[in-house]
Coordinates of C-alpha atoms and ligand atoms in Angstrom, one line a residue:
M6 CA 0.6 -20.3 -57.8
P7 CA -0.1 -16.6 -58.3
P8 CA -0.8 -15.7 -62.0
A9 CA 2.2 -13.4 -62.2
W10 CA 4.5 -16.3 -61.4
T11 CA 2.8 -18.6 -63.8
S12 CA 3.2 -16.1 -66.7
E13 CA 6.8 -15.4 -65.6
L14 CA 7.6 -19.1 -65.8
L15 CA 5.9 -19.4 -69.2
R16 CA 7.8 -16.3 -70.4
L17 CA 11.1 -17.8 -69.2
A18 CA 10.3 -21.1 -70.9
G19 CA 9.3 -19.3 -74.1
L20 CA 12.5 -17.2 -74.1
L21 CA 14.7 -20.3 -73.5
A22 CA 12.9 -22.1 -76.3
A23 CA 13.4 -19.1 -78.6
G24 CA 17.1 -19.0 -77.6
A25 CA 17.4 -22.8 -78.3
L26 CA 15.7 -22.3 -81.7
I27 CA 17.9 -19.3 -82.8
G28 CA 21.0 -21.2 -81.5
G29 CA 19.9 -24.3 -83.5
L30 CA 19.9 -22.2 -86.7
Y31 CA 23.6 -21.6 -86.1
D32 CA 24.2 -25.1 -84.7
H33 CA 24.7 -23.8 -81.2
V34 CA 21.6 -24.7 -79.2
L35 CA 23.2 -24.6 -75.8
L36 CA 24.9 -21.3 -76.5
G37 CA 21.5 -19.8 -77.5
V38 CA 19.9 -21.1 -74.3
L39 CA 22.8 -19.9 -72.2
L40 CA 22.7 -16.4 -73.7
V41 CA 18.9 -16.2 -73.0
A42 CA 19.5 -17.4 -69.4
L43 CA 22.2 -14.8 -68.9
A44 CA 20.0 -12.1 -70.3
C45 CA 17.2 -13.1 -67.9
L46 CA 19.6 -13.3 -64.9
G47 CA 20.9 -9.8 -65.8
W48 CA 17.4 -8.5 -66.0
H49 CA 16.4 -9.9 -62.6
L50 CA 19.7 -8.6 -61.1
Y51 CA 18.9 -5.2 -62.5
N52 CA 15.4 -5.3 -60.9
L53 CA 17.0 -6.6 -57.6
Y54 CA 19.3 -3.6 -57.7
R55 CA 16.4 -1.2 -58.2
L56 CA 14.5 -2.8 -55.3
D57 CA 17.6 -2.4 -53.0
D58 CA 18.1 1.2 -54.3
W59 CA 14.4 2.0 -53.7
L60 CA 14.5 0.5 -50.1
R61 CA 17.8 2.4 -49.3
T62 CA 17.4 5.7 -51.0
G63 CA 14.3 6.0 -53.0
R64 CA 11.1 7.9 -52.1
L65 CA 9.1 5.5 -50.1
D66 CA 5.8 6.6 -51.5
V67 CA 6.9 6.2 -55.2
V68 CA 6.8 2.5 -56.1
P69 CA 9.2 1.6 -58.9
D70 CA 7.6 0.2 -62.0
G71 CA 8.7 -2.9 -63.8
S72 CA 7.4 -6.0 -65.5
G73 CA 7.0 -9.7 -64.9
V74 CA 7.0 -10.7 -61.3
W75 CA 8.6 -7.5 -60.0
P76 CA 5.6 -5.1 -59.9
P77 CA 3.6 -7.5 -57.5
V78 CA 6.8 -7.8 -55.3
F79 CA 7.2 -4.0 -55.2
A80 CA 3.5 -3.6 -54.5
R81 CA 3.6 -6.2 -51.7
I82 CA 6.6 -4.6 -50.0
E83 CA 4.9 -1.2 -50.3
Y84 CA 1.7 -2.6 -48.8
I85 CA 3.6 -4.0 -45.8
R86 CA 5.5 -0.8 -45.3
E87 CA 2.3 1.3 -45.5
K88 CA 0.7 -1.0 -42.9
S89 CA 3.6 -0.7 -40.5
R90 CA 3.7 3.1 -41.1
R91 CA 0.0 3.3 -40.2
R92 CA 0.5 1.2 -37.1
R93 CA 3.4 3.4 -36.0
R94 CA 1.2 6.5 -36.5
R95 CA -1.5 4.9 -34.5
W96 CA 0.9 4.0 -31.7
R97 CA 2.3 7.5 -31.6
Q98 CA -1.2 8.9 -31.5
L99 CA -2.1 6.5 -28.7
V100 CA 1.1 7.4 -26.7
R101 CA 0.3 11.1 -27.2
E102 CA -3.2 10.6 -26.0
L103 CA -2.1 8.5 -23.0
R104 CA 0.5 11.2 -22.1
A105 CA -2.1 13.9 -22.4
S106 CA -4.6 12.1 -20.2
A107 CA -1.9 11.2 -17.7
G108 CA -1.0 14.8 -17.6
T109 CA -4.6 15.7 -16.5
F110 CA -4.6 13.2 -13.6
P111 CA -4.9 14.8 -10.3
D112 CA -2.7 12.0 -8.9
G113 CA 0.9 11.6 -9.7
G114 CA 2.4 8.6 -11.5
V115 CA 6.1 7.8 -11.8
L116 CA 7.2 4.9 -14.0
L117 CA 10.2 3.1 -12.4
N118 CA 12.4 0.4 -13.9
E119 CA 13.6 -2.7 -12.1
N120 CA 16.3 -0.6 -10.3
F121 CA 13.8 1.9 -9.1
E122 CA 15.2 4.5 -11.6
I123 CA 12.7 7.0 -13.0
V124 CA 11.6 6.3 -16.6
S125 CA 9.0 9.0 -16.8
F126 CA 6.4 10.9 -14.7
N127 CA 3.3 13.0 -15.2
A128 CA 2.7 16.6 -14.4
A129 CA 1.0 15.9 -11.0
A130 CA 4.1 13.8 -9.9
E131 CA 6.3 16.7 -11.1
R132 CA 4.4 19.1 -8.9
L133 CA 3.8 16.8 -5.8
L134 CA 7.4 15.4 -5.6
S135 CA 9.2 18.5 -7.1
L136 CA 10.7 16.4 -9.9
K137 CA 12.5 18.0 -12.8
K138 CA 12.0 16.6 -16.3
L139 CA 15.5 17.4 -17.5
W140 CA 17.5 16.2 -14.5
D141 CA 15.5 13.5 -12.7
R142 CA 14.9 10.9 -15.4
G143 CA 17.3 7.9 -14.8
Q144 CA 17.8 8.8 -11.1
R145 CA 16.9 6.3 -8.4
I146 CA 13.7 7.4 -6.7
E147 CA 15.2 7.1 -3.2
N148 CA 17.8 9.7 -4.2
L149 CA 15.0 12.2 -4.7
L150 CA 12.5 11.1 -2.1
R151 CA 14.9 10.7 0.9
H152 CA 12.4 10.5 3.7
P153 CA 13.6 7.6 5.9
D154 CA 10.1 6.0 5.8
F155 CA 10.1 6.0 2.0
V156 CA 13.6 4.6 1.8
A157 CA 12.7 1.8 4.3
Y158 CA 9.4 1.2 2.3
I159 CA 11.4 0.6 -1.0
A160 CA 14.1 -1.4 0.8
A161 CA 11.5 -3.7 2.4
G162 CA 9.8 -4.4 -0.9
D163 CA 6.4 -4.9 0.7
F164 CA 4.1 -2.9 -1.6
S165 CA 0.8 -4.1 -0.2
R166 CA 0.4 -0.9 1.9
T167 CA 0.4 2.8 1.3
I168 CA 2.8 5.1 3.1
E169 CA 2.3 8.8 4.0
L170 CA 5.1 11.3 3.9
P171 CA 5.6 15.1 4.1
A172 CA 5.9 16.3 0.5
P173 CA 9.5 17.0 -0.5
A174 CA 8.5 20.6 -1.5
G175 CA 8.2 21.4 2.2
G176 CA 5.5 23.5 3.9
D177 CA 2.7 21.4 5.5
A178 CA 1.9 19.4 2.3
W179 CA 1.6 15.6 2.6
V180 CA 1.5 12.9 0.1
S181 CA 0.6 9.2 0.1
C182 CA 2.7 6.8 -1.9
L183 CA 1.9 3.4 -3.2
V184 CA 4.1 1.2 -5.5
V185 CA 2.2 -1.0 -7.9
P186 CA 4.4 -3.6 -9.7
Y187 CA 3.4 -4.4 -13.3
G188 CA 4.9 -6.2 -16.3
P189 CA 8.2 -7.8 -15.9
D190 CA 10.2 -5.7 -13.4
Q191 CA 8.3 -2.5 -14.0
R192 CA 6.8 -0.4 -11.2
L193 CA 4.4 2.5 -11.0
L194 CA 4.7 4.8 -8.1
L195 CA 1.2 6.4 -7.4
V196 CA 1.4 9.7 -5.5
R197 CA -1.7 11.4 -4.0
D198 CA -2.0 14.8 -2.3
I199 CA -3.4 14.1 1.2
T200 CA -2.7 17.5 2.7
A201 CA -6.4 18.3 3.2
T202 CA -7.1 15.0 4.9
I203 CA -4.0 15.3 7.2
R204 CA -5.0 18.9 8.1
M205 CA -8.6 17.8 8.9
D206 CA -7.3 14.9 11.0
R207 CA -4.9 17.2 12.8
T208 CA -7.7 19.7 13.5
R209 CA -10.0 16.9 14.8
R210 CA -7.2 15.6 17.0
D211 CA -6.3 19.0 18.3
F212 CA -9.9 19.7 19.0
V213 CA -10.4 16.5 21.0
A214 CA -7.1 17.0 22.9
N215 CA -7.9 20.7 23.7
A216 CA -11.5 20.0 24.7
S217 CA -10.4 17.1 26.9
H218 CA -7.7 19.3 28.5
E219 CA -10.1 22.2 29.1
L220 CA -12.8 19.9 30.6
R221 CA -10.3 18.4 33.1
T222 CA -10.0 21.6 35.3
P223 CA -13.8 22.1 35.9
L224 CA -14.1 18.4 36.4
T225 CA -11.4 18.4 39.0
V226 CA -13.2 21.2 40.8
I227 CA -16.6 19.4 40.7
T228 CA -15.0 16.2 41.9
G229 CA -13.3 18.1 44.8
Y230 CA -16.6 19.5 45.9
L231 CA -18.4 16.2 45.5
D232 CA -15.7 14.5 47.6
A233 CA -16.0 17.2 50.3
L234 CA -19.8 16.9 50.3
A235 CA -19.6 13.1 50.6
E236 CA -17.2 13.4 53.6
D237 CA -19.4 16.0 55.2
V238 CA -21.0 14.2 58.1
G239 CA -23.7 16.9 58.3
A240 CA -25.0 16.2 54.8
P241 CA -28.7 15.2 54.8
A242 CA -29.2 11.4 54.5
G243 CA -31.2 11.8 51.3
W244 CA -28.1 13.1 49.6
H245 CA -26.0 10.0 50.0
A246 CA -27.2 8.0 47.1
P247 CA -27.2 10.9 44.5
L248 CA -23.8 12.0 45.8
A249 CA -22.4 8.5 45.3
E250 CA -23.9 8.4 41.8
M251 CA -22.5 11.8 41.0
R252 CA -19.0 10.8 42.2
S253 CA -19.1 7.6 40.2
Q254 CA -20.2 9.5 37.0
S255 CA -17.5 12.2 37.5
A256 CA -14.9 9.4 38.0
R257 CA -16.1 7.9 34.7
M258 CA -15.9 11.2 33.0
A259 CA -12.3 11.7 34.3
R260 CA -11.4 8.2 32.9
L261 CA -13.0 9.1 29.6
L262 CA -11.0 12.4 29.4
D263 CA -7.8 10.5 30.3
D264 CA -8.4 7.9 27.6
L265 CA -9.3 10.6 25.0
L266 CA -6.0 12.4 25.8
E267 CA -4.0 9.2 25.7
L268 CA -5.6 8.4 22.3
S269 CA -4.9 11.8 20.7
H270 CA -1.3 11.6 22.1
L271 CA -0.8 8.2 20.5
E272 CA -2.2 9.4 17.2
S273 CA 0.2 12.4 17.0
A274 CA 3.3 10.8 18.5
G275 CA 6.1 10.0 16.2
P276 CA 8.1 6.7 16.2
R277 CA 10.6 8.1 18.7
G278 CA 10.9 6.5 22.2
L279 CA 10.0 3.0 21.0
E280 CA 13.4 1.4 21.6
R281 CA 13.6 0.6 25.2
A282 CA 13.8 -3.1 26.2
V283 CA 10.6 -3.7 28.2
D284 CA 10.4 -6.6 30.6
I285 CA 7.0 -8.1 29.7
G286 CA 7.1 -10.6 32.6
A287 CA 7.3 -7.7 35.1
L288 CA 4.4 -5.9 33.3
L289 CA 2.3 -9.1 33.6
E290 CA 3.0 -9.4 37.3
S291 CA 2.0 -5.8 37.9
A292 CA -1.2 -6.3 35.7
R293 CA -2.1 -9.3 37.9
R294 CA -1.8 -7.2 41.1
E295 CA -3.9 -4.5 39.5
A296 CA -6.5 -7.1 38.5
M297 CA -6.6 -8.5 42.1
A298 CA -7.3 -5.0 43.4
M299 CA -10.4 -4.6 41.1
P300 CA -13.8 -5.1 42.5
D301 CA -15.5 -8.4 41.8
H302 CA -12.4 -9.8 40.1
P303 CA -12.3 -13.5 39.0
R304 CA -10.9 -15.7 41.7
R305 CA -8.2 -17.1 39.5
V306 CA -5.9 -14.7 37.7
E307 CA -2.8 -16.6 36.5
V308 CA 0.4 -15.4 34.9
E309 CA 2.5 -17.7 32.7
V310 CA 5.8 -16.3 31.5
G311 CA 7.4 -18.7 29.0
S312 CA 10.1 -16.4 27.6
Q313 CA 12.6 -13.9 29.0
A314 CA 12.5 -12.0 25.6
R315 CA 11.9 -8.3 26.1
V316 CA 10.0 -6.1 23.7
L317 CA 11.7 -3.0 22.2
G318 CA 9.2 -0.3 22.7
D319 CA 7.7 2.3 25.1
P320 CA 7.1 1.0 28.6
L321 CA 4.1 3.2 29.3
E322 CA 2.4 2.2 26.0
L323 CA 3.0 -1.5 26.6
H324 CA 1.7 -1.1 30.2
S325 CA -1.4 0.5 28.7
V326 CA -1.9 -2.5 26.3
V327 CA -1.6 -5.1 29.1
S328 CA -3.6 -3.1 31.6
N329 CA -6.5 -2.4 29.2
L330 CA -6.7 -6.1 28.1
V331 CA -6.5 -7.4 31.6
S332 CA -9.0 -4.9 33.0
N333 CA -11.4 -5.9 30.2
A334 CA -10.9 -9.6 31.0
V335 CA -11.5 -9.0 34.7
R336 CA -14.6 -6.8 34.0
Y337 CA -16.2 -9.2 31.6
T338 CA -15.6 -12.4 33.6
P339 CA -17.6 -13.4 36.6
P340 CA -15.9 -14.0 40.0
E341 CA -16.1 -17.8 39.5
G342 CA -14.3 -17.5 36.2
A343 CA -10.5 -17.4 35.4
V344 CA -8.1 -15.0 33.6
R345 CA -4.8 -16.2 32.2
I346 CA -2.1 -13.8 31.2
G347 CA 0.8 -15.2 29.2
W348 CA 4.0 -14.3 27.3
H349 CA 5.9 -16.6 25.1
A350 CA 8.2 -16.3 22.0
D351 CA 9.0 -18.5 19.0
P352 CA 10.6 -17.9 15.6
A353 CA 7.5 -16.0 14.5
G354 CA 7.9 -13.4 17.3
G355 CA 6.6 -12.7 20.7
H356 CA 3.1 -13.4 21.8
L357 CA 1.2 -11.8 24.6
V358 CA -2.0 -13.6 25.5
V359 CA -4.8 -12.4 27.7
A360 CA -7.5 -15.1 27.9
D361 CA -10.6 -15.2 30.0
T362 CA -13.6 -17.5 30.6
G363 CA -16.0 -14.6 30.6
I364 CA -19.1 -13.6 28.7
G365 CA -17.4 -13.7 25.2
I366 CA -18.1 -11.7 22.1
A367 CA -20.4 -12.5 19.2
E368 CA -18.6 -13.3 15.9
E369 CA -20.1 -10.2 14.1
D370 CA -18.9 -7.8 16.8
I371 CA -15.3 -9.0 16.8
P372 CA -14.1 -7.0 13.8
R373 CA -15.6 -3.8 15.3
I374 CA -14.8 -3.8 19.0
T375 CA -11.5 -2.0 18.4
E376 CA -13.4 1.0 17.0
R377 CA -13.8 4.0 19.3
F378 CA -16.9 3.8 21.5
Y379 CA -18.1 0.5 20.0
R380 CA -19.6 -1.7 22.6
T381 CA -21.4 -5.0 22.2
D382 CA -23.7 -4.1 25.1
R383 CA -23.8 -0.4 25.9
G384 CA -25.7 -0.7 29.2
R385 CA -23.5 -3.5 30.6
A386 CA -20.2 -1.7 29.4
R387 CA -21.3 1.5 31.1
Q388 CA -22.3 -0.3 34.3
K389 CA -18.8 -2.0 34.2
G390 CA -17.2 1.5 34.2
G391 CA -15.8 1.2 30.6
T392 CA -15.1 4.2 28.4
G393 CA -15.3 2.4 25.1
L394 CA -11.8 3.5 24.2
G395 CA -9.7 0.8 25.8
L396 CA -9.3 -1.4 22.8
A397 CA -8.8 1.6 20.4
I398 CA -5.9 2.6 22.6
V399 CA -4.6 -1.0 22.5
K400 CA -4.8 -1.1 18.7
H401 CA -2.9 2.2 18.4
C402 CA -0.2 1.2 20.8
L403 CA 0.3 -2.1 19.0
R404 CA 0.4 -0.5 15.6
R405 CA 3.1 1.8 16.8
H406 CA 5.0 -1.3 17.9
E407 CA 4.4 -3.1 14.5
A408 CA 2.3 -5.7 16.4
E409 CA -1.0 -7.3 15.5
L410 CA -4.0 -7.9 17.7
E411 CA -5.8 -11.3 17.2
I412 CA -9.1 -11.8 18.9
R413 CA -10.8 -15.1 19.3
S414 CA -14.0 -15.4 21.3
R415 CA -17.2 -17.4 21.8
P416 CA -20.2 -16.0 23.5
G417 CA -20.6 -17.7 26.9
E418 CA -17.2 -19.4 26.8
G419 CA -14.7 -16.6 26.9
S420 CA -12.3 -14.6 24.9
T421 CA -8.6 -14.7 24.0
F422 CA -6.8 -11.5 23.0
T423 CA -3.3 -12.2 21.5
C424 CA -0.7 -9.5 20.6
H425 CA 1.8 -10.7 18.1
F426 CA 5.1 -8.8 18.1
P427 CA 7.4 -9.3 15.1
P428 CA 10.8 -10.9 15.8
H429 CA 12.8 -7.7 15.1
R430 CA 10.9 -6.1 18.0
L431 CA 12.3 -8.6 20.5
A432 CA 15.5 -8.3 22.5
L433 CA 16.8 -11.5 24.1
S434 CA 18.4 -10.7 27.5
Ligands
LIG23 P1 -14.9 -0.7 27.3 O1 -14.2 0.4 28.1 O2 -16.3 -0.4 27.1 O3 -14.6 -2.0 27.8 P2 -13.2 -1.4 25.2 O4 -12.7 -0.6 24.0 O5 -12.1 -1.8 26.1 O6 -14.3 -0.5 25.9 O7 -13.9 -2.7 24.7 C1 -14.9 -2.5 23.7 C2 -16.0 -3.5 23.8 O8 -15.5 -4.8 23.6 C3 -16.5 -3.6 25.3 O9 -17.6 -2.7 25.5 C4 -17.0 -5.1 25.3 O10 -18.3 -5.2 24.7 C5 -16.1 -5.8 24.4 N1 -15.0 -6.5 25.1 C6 -13.7 -6.1 25.3 N2 -13.0 -7.0 26.0 C7 -13.9 -8.1 26.2 C8 -13.7 -9.3 26.9 N3 -12.6 -9.7 27.4 N4 -14.8 -10.1 27.0 C9 -16.0 -9.7 26.5 N5 -16.2 -8.6 25.8 C10 -15.1 -7.7 25.7

């Protein structure tokens, strides 16, 4: 027991004994004890009143004095209060520091509650999203960032990816947004200024598109002269081989320019025009005819259409997907091999399969073959007339149709390219 309480109990016992003694002198022992007990009770009530008064109204830094057990009680309360005051000061300081450092971040941060209402935001978010401190707190974020892509992003609730949007302030500023969930039902919207990257990307795209466009005219002229020379019966015999090589190279260059133009068109095209119901069965049949018209095609090119489901998309882009995959399968499969082109649908979506029994692809090359100009064997690819852009075009077209490309392959055994279309991209006729 703390010493203050021991001496308090001893004092109480002493006082009660004195009360009993004095009461005994007057033949009223109990009365004496009672009076002493009442006096003690009154004294403790008085101190309790002082404590309550101090906690309610008194100056918190002036501890009331007293005697007995009360000074340690006052002191302990004061100690606890001082500790919590210090903790509050530390928290306030920490919040101030956090606010100050968040204010210096080049990236924007917007705190959102479980209803996607704005709790607070830093200076960069204020600037990038044109938010106003006084008005926008408590507003739903989609009411302020009304871009359809952002509204759909929030509604879908899939925050594993970043989305890019024109900045609400207008001009040609762009921002990327990523929602990071944290704590129970809290979200942080991270906003980054990507104007410079978008501008650079646009400049690169425009340059490639313009250069390809400009190169087309002189190439058409050269090809015209080469065709004329090749048909000229009076041309010296020694010219035939170089002329044939020059014609094949200029045809390759024309294909390269066409692919570059198609790729830059795909990169800059918006999501419009992707809603037509495309008959995949008919596309596969036409791809088979194209394959059978290619030189050295495999003897067996089979089509299996297991579903009448159509894909909502752009017919030209979907044709490009099928024709690039089939032309690769044909070019990388020997004549004695086989190519199978299939289409089927299940609850997971639509699946377009192009499988061959050709040369196959090494495991380490598979993740890279959809990169522009990436070839597993440059010499062979060139000799096969490839541009190195076919699969990059396929990947872009599929991305625009929200589809995924799956590649399975074994060197020497063949490859299977499968395009998985999500169920909402299918139309059942
Ligand atoms: P290319 O025009 O050179 O064929 P692609 O982008 O279409 O360019 O393909 C990239 C590379 O992927 C090719 O050079 C080839 O090495 C490999 N490839 C693509 N399809 C197949 C296939 N069906 N079988 C084997 N290799 C393939």
